[in-house]
Amino acid sequence: MYYNTIEKLYISGGNTKLYNTLTKTVEEFVPHESGKVKMYTCGPTVYHYAHIGNLRTYMMEDVLEKYLRFAGYDVTRAMNITDVGHLTSDADTGEDKMLKGAKREHKTVMQVAQFYTDAFFADCDALNIKKPEIVRPATGCIDEFIRVISALIDKGYAYVAGGNVYFDTSKSAGYGELAGHADNTENLMVGVRDDVSEDENKKNKSDFALWFTKSKFDEQELKWDSPWGVGYPGWHIECSCISMKYLGEYLDIHCGGVDNIFPHHTNEIAQSEAYLGHKWCGYWFHVQHLNDETGKMSKSKGEFLTVSLLKSKGYNPLAYRYFCLQSHYRKPLTFSFSSLDNAAAAYSKLYARVAATERTGTVDPEKVKALLAGFNDAMSSDLNTSLAVTSLYDILKSDATGAEKRAAIDAIDSVLSLGLKDAAVRKEEPSAEDGDPAILEKIAERAAAKKAKDYAKADAIRAELLAQGIVLVDTPTGTTYKKQ
Ligand code: AMP
Ligand code: ZN
């Protein structure tokens, strides 16, 4: 493939710049071992569907991984699945989210975990988010947690109190640096809610649980034997242990949404560095939140936005990917259906233009490399995906041959994953224009309803046709139908 050759031309660059939450600056990215990147992602808590905000974070992490590969790095990426230990308050208090999910659905915790893990990866598939090569559920790594917690106790960083094991944050030099409040104990109280705090045994308010054997909500279904009694792990220790086990002592990039900075990632740094005795992770990559028009997106608000909901309203999930790529990962993004409509229209046009560009003419690799320069400049400047998308239009407008344009677009699509590689005008398939006029009228009526944001009407038309055995298929270039 041409783009493989072209990707390699960028290896020597080593000029990727990323914002690092730890130093609060955009820095040149230099991995611990030259040419290799160890990357860790906090995985989903599988008690419910992921909302499209969660998926914005996973999408931008996916783009980061793919861009690093494009830039020539050999990337190994690991992710946990949180199926135990994440309490309703990130500050280790409240009920286990998994148990809450199990009660809601009258199922066992493991049934709920399996169902929502599968749903999460199905959503990732729909959005072209690649599954990390290493994915481990927390419940599969209990021995590892016990081993690391024991070592932390032996080293004097953790203590047993009131039946639980806690990390002693006063022993951790620079605790809170990531969150920008090192040595400021007042600030560290942020996120620790007094009203639900169940533990008077902690030595410092910011200490956090590594292992629970006692909790106010002690109906935990999943429990394991440990040197401190039968219990379950805290959420923070899961990520540190899974990362260190599969990626080793030196991590290059740790990712998550901004809400993970404190306390989760702050605590991960404290316990990992206490255990290892040296600096653990060089770069911290955090994605800002997707908000809806009423504020932060949350699963506790009743109906929330999921990929299935977008699909049921006739949107191609890749239009949502395009919508996210149009803004920078470090800026909060507000979701509305009208902005999604705009993104969907732009995406359809882009797709159609790429499809209409036939792979004809000669290919000069130097020319293709030149076509990719704009993309590479944008992405190496702290992942400027919106400029990267613009570079696609510049390529389409250029005087290169069709084959050169498509080779460059293929290379870009190995990172942006907008489904452009296979874009082609499908002449062989019957289009809806040749179809039944009554159905075509309904399709037009539905399109108008969508445009007027009358989604109830649009959904009703889809359902009406379905009842007659007619399935509507939304494609980047419009709606067609097939008979069941
Ligand atoms: P959770 O399943 O709650 O552990 O969250 C999964 C990921 O989504 C984490 O990296 C969170 O930081 C991230 N996240 C949570 N809410 C949002 C949001 N509204 N927008 C973007 N990312 C989010
Ligand atoms: Zn984590």
mmCIF file with all atom_site columns, N, CA and C in Angstrom, residues 156-183:
data_model
loop_
_atom_site.group_PDB
_atom_site.id
_atom_site.type_symbol
_atom_site.label_atom_id
_atom_site.label_alt_id
_atom_site.label_comp_id
_atom_site.label_asym_id
_atom_site.label_entity_id
_atom_site.label_seq_id
_atom_site.pdbx_PDB_ins_code
_atom_site.Cartn_x
_atom_site.Cartn_y
_atom_site.Cartn_z
_atom_site.occupancy
_atom_site.B_iso_or_equiv
_atom_site.pdbx_formal_charge
_atom_site.auth_seq_id
_atom_site.auth_comp_id
_atom_site.auth_asym_id
_atom_site.auth_atom_id
_atom_site.pdbx_PDB_model_num
ATOM 1  N N  . GLY A 1 156 ? 5.062   0.730  53.779 1.00 0.00 ? 156 GLY A N  1
ATOM 2  C CA . GLY A 1 156 ? 4.600   1.802  54.673 1.00 0.00 ? 156 GLY A CA 1
ATOM 3  C C  . GLY A 1 156 ? 3.717   2.846  54.007 1.00 0.00 ? 156 GLY A C  1
ATOM 4  N N  . TYR A 1 157 ? 3.234   2.569  52.795 1.00 0.00 ? 157 TYR A N  1
ATOM 5  C CA . TYR A 1 157 ? 2.384   3.542  52.099 1.00 0.00 ? 157 TYR A CA 1
ATOM 6  C C  . TYR A 1 157 ? 0.885   3.282  52.321 1.00 0.00 ? 157 TYR A C  1
ATOM 7  N N  . ALA A 1 158 ? 0.580   2.119  52.873 1.00 0.00 ? 158 ALA A N  1
ATOM 8  C CA . ALA A 1 158 ? -0.842  1.806  53.049 1.00 0.00 ? 158 ALA A CA 1
ATOM 9  C C  . ALA A 1 158 ? -1.045  1.257  54.454 1.00 0.00 ? 158 ALA A C  1
ATOM 10 N N  . TYR A 1 159 ? -2.241  1.391  54.967 1.00 0.00 ? 159 TYR A N  1
ATOM 11 C CA . TYR A 1 159 ? -2.523  0.937  56.332 1.00 0.00 ? 159 TYR A CA 1
ATOM 12 C C  . TYR A 1 159 ? -3.931  0.339  56.382 1.00 0.00 ? 159 TYR A C  1
ATOM 13 N N  . VAL A 1 160 ? -4.122  -0.507 57.392 1.00 0.00 ? 160 VAL A N  1
ATOM 14 C CA . VAL A 1 160 ? -5.437  -1.131 57.580 1.00 0.00 ? 160 VAL A CA 1
ATOM 15 C C  . VAL A 1 160 ? -6.155  -0.357 58.678 1.00 0.00 ? 160 VAL A C  1
ATOM 16 N N  . ALA A 1 161 ? -7.386  0.011  58.429 1.00 0.00 ? 161 ALA A N  1
ATOM 17 C CA . ALA A 1 161 ? -8.177  0.718  59.452 1.00 0.00 ? 161 ALA A CA 1
ATOM 18 C C  . ALA A 1 161 ? -9.643  0.403  59.245 1.00 0.00 ? 161 ALA A C  1
ATOM 19 N N  . GLY A 1 162 ? -10.294 0.065  60.349 1.00 0.00 ? 162 GLY A N  1
ATOM 20 C CA . GLY A 1 162 ? -11.737 -0.206 60.292 1.00 0.00 ? 162 GLY A CA 1
ATOM 21 C C  . GLY A 1 162 ? -12.082 -1.305 59.296 1.00 0.00 ? 162 GLY A C  1
ATOM 22 N N  . GLY A 1 163 ? -11.181 -2.252 59.095 1.00 0.00 ? 163 GLY A N  1
ATOM 23 C CA . GLY A 1 163 ? -11.460 -3.380 58.204 1.00 0.00 ? 163 GLY A CA 1
ATOM 24 C C  . GLY A 1 163 ? -11.087 -3.120 56.750 1.00 0.00 ? 163 GLY A C  1
ATOM 25 N N  . ASN A 1 164 ? -10.785 -1.880 56.386 1.00 0.00 ? 164 ASN A N  1
ATOM 26 C CA . ASN A 1 164 ? -10.402 -1.572 54.995 1.00 0.00 ? 164 ASN A CA 1
ATOM 27 C C  . ASN A 1 164 ? -8.912  -1.251 54.910 1.00 0.00 ? 164 ASN A C  1
ATOM 28 N N  . VAL A 1 165 ? -8.378  -1.284 53.686 1.00 0.00 ? 165 VAL A N  1
ATOM 29 C CA . VAL A 1 165 ? -6.982  -0.873 53.484 1.00 0.00 ? 165 VAL A CA 1
ATOM 30 C C  . VAL A 1 165 ? -7.008  0.470  52.765 1.00 0.00 ? 165 VAL A C  1
ATOM 31 N N  . TYR A 1 166 ? -6.237  1.419  53.284 1.00 0.00 ? 166 TYR A N  1
ATOM 32 C CA . TYR A 1 166 ? -6.193  2.764  52.695 1.00 0.00 ? 166 TYR A CA 1
ATOM 33 C C  . TYR A 1 166 ? -4.777  3.123  52.256 1.00 0.00 ? 166 TYR A C  1
ATOM 34 N N  . PHE A 1 167 ? -4.714  3.962  51.256 1.00 0.00 ? 167 PHE A N  1
ATOM 35 C CA . PHE A 1 167 ? -3.430  4.530  50.846 1.00 0.00 ? 167 PHE A CA 1
ATOM 36 C C  . PHE A 1 167 ? -3.228  5.813  51.651 1.00 0.00 ? 167 PHE A C  1
ATOM 37 N N  . ASP A 1 168 ? -2.026  5.978  52.198 1.00 0.00 ? 168 ASP A N  1
ATOM 38 C CA . ASP A 1 168 ? -1.714  7.145  53.021 1.00 0.00 ? 168 ASP A CA 1
ATOM 39 C C  . ASP A 1 168 ? -1.154  8.254  52.121 1.00 0.00 ? 168 ASP A C  1
ATOM 40 N N  . THR A 1 169 ? -2.002  9.204  51.759 1.00 0.00 ? 169 THR A N  1
ATOM 41 C CA . THR A 1 169 ? -1.576  10.233 50.792 1.00 0.00 ? 169 THR A CA 1
ATOM 42 C C  . THR A 1 169 ? -0.517  11.178 51.374 1.00 0.00 ? 169 THR A C  1
ATOM 43 N N  . SER A 1 170 ? -0.410  11.226 52.717 1.00 0.00 ? 170 SER A N  1
ATOM 44 C CA . SER A 1 170 ? 0.602   12.123 53.298 1.00 0.00 ? 170 SER A CA 1
ATOM 45 C C  . SER A 1 170 ? 2.015   11.616 53.012 1.00 0.00 ? 170 SER A C  1
ATOM 46 N N  . LYS A 1 171 ? 2.131   10.324 52.637 1.00 0.00 ? 171 LYS A N  1
ATOM 47 C CA . LYS A 1 171 ? 3.457   9.749  52.348 1.00 0.00 ? 171 LYS A CA 1
ATOM 48 C C  . LYS A 1 171 ? 3.864   9.979  50.895 1.00 0.00 ? 171 LYS A C  1
ATOM 49 N N  . SER A 1 172 ? 2.947   10.514 50.101 1.00 0.00 ? 172 SER A N  1
ATOM 50 C CA . SER A 1 172 ? 3.206   10.621 48.671 1.00 0.00 ? 172 SER A CA 1
ATOM 51 C C  . SER A 1 172 ? 3.628   12.050 48.328 1.00 0.00 ? 172 SER A C  1
ATOM 52 N N  . ALA A 1 173 ? 4.918   12.204 48.005 1.00 0.00 ? 173 ALA A N  1
ATOM 53 C CA . ALA A 1 173 ? 5.438   13.544 47.690 1.00 0.00 ? 173 ALA A CA 1
ATOM 54 C C  . ALA A 1 173 ? 4.751   14.038 46.421 1.00 0.00 ? 173 ALA A C  1
ATOM 55 N N  . GLY A 1 174 ? 4.298   15.257 46.438 1.00 0.00 ? 174 GLY A N  1
ATOM 56 C CA . GLY A 1 174 ? 3.676   15.833 45.230 1.00 0.00 ? 174 GLY A CA 1
ATOM 57 C C  . GLY A 1 174 ? 2.290   15.308 44.944 1.00 0.00 ? 174 GLY A C  1
ATOM 58 N N  . TYR A 1 175 ? 1.624   14.728 45.955 1.00 0.00 ? 175 TYR A N  1
ATOM 59 C CA . TYR A 1 175 ? 0.265   14.233 45.729 1.00 0.00 ? 175 TYR A CA 1
ATOM 60 C C  . TYR A 1 175 ? -0.625  15.396 45.267 1.00 0.00 ? 175 TYR A C  1
ATOM 61 N N  . GLY A 1 176 ? -1.326  15.204 44.183 1.00 0.00 ? 176 GLY A N  1
ATOM 62 C CA . GLY A 1 176 ? -2.218  16.264 43.705 1.00 0.00 ? 176 GLY A CA 1
ATOM 63 C C  . GLY A 1 176 ? -1.615  17.102 42.587 1.00 0.00 ? 176 GLY A C  1
ATOM 64 N N  . GLU A 1 177 ? -0.359  16.832 42.212 1.00 0.00 ? 177 GLU A N  1
ATOM 65 C CA . GLU A 1 177 ? 0.304   17.629 41.169 1.00 0.00 ? 177 GLU A CA 1
ATOM 66 C C  . GLU A 1 177 ? -0.491  17.603 39.859 1.00 0.00 ? 177 GLU A C  1
ATOM 67 N N  . LEU A 1 178 ? -0.981  16.429 39.484 1.00 0.00 ? 178 LEU A N  1
ATOM 68 C CA . LEU A 1 178 ? -1.711  16.290 38.224 1.00 0.00 ? 178 LEU A CA 1
ATOM 69 C C  . LEU A 1 178 ? -2.921  17.226 38.180 1.00 0.00 ? 178 LEU A C  1
ATOM 70 N N  . ALA A 1 179 ? -3.606  17.287 39.319 1.00 0.00 ? 179 ALA A N  1
ATOM 71 C CA . ALA A 1 179 ? -4.823  18.100 39.377 1.00 0.00 ? 179 ALA A CA 1
ATOM 72 C C  . ALA A 1 179 ? -4.505  19.570 39.622 1.00 0.00 ? 179 ALA A C  1
ATOM 73 N N  . GLY A 1 180 ? -3.226  19.895 39.730 1.00 0.00 ? 180 GLY A N  1
ATOM 74 C CA . GLY A 1 180 ? -2.838  21.302 39.894 1.00 0.00 ? 180 GLY A CA 1
ATOM 75 C C  . GLY A 1 180 ? -3.022  21.807 41.301 1.00 0.00 ? 180 GLY A C  1
ATOM 76 N N  . HIS A 1 181 ? -3.110  20.872 42.285 1.00 0.00 ? 181 HIS A N  1
ATOM 77 C CA . HIS A 1 181 ? -3.178  21.367 43.660 1.00 0.00 ? 181 HIS A CA 1
ATOM 78 C C  . HIS A 1 181 ? -2.272  20.561 44.587 1.00 0.00 ? 181 HIS A C  1
ATOM 79 N N  . ALA A 1 182 ? -1.023  20.392 44.169 1.00 0.00 ? 182 ALA A N  1
ATOM 80 C CA . ALA A 1 182 ? -0.065  19.707 45.043 1.00 0.00 ? 182 ALA A CA 1
ATOM 81 C C  . ALA A 1 182 ? 0.160   20.559 46.285 1.00 0.00 ? 182 ALA A C  1
ATOM 82 N N  . ASP A 1 183 ? 0.287   19.901 47.405 1.00 0.00 ? 183 ASP A N  1
ATOM 83 C CA . ASP A 1 183 ? 0.555   20.528 48.701 1.00 0.00 ? 183 ASP A CA 1
ATOM 84 C C  . ASP A 1 183 ? -0.527  21.524 49.126 1.00 0.00 ? 183 ASP A C  1
#
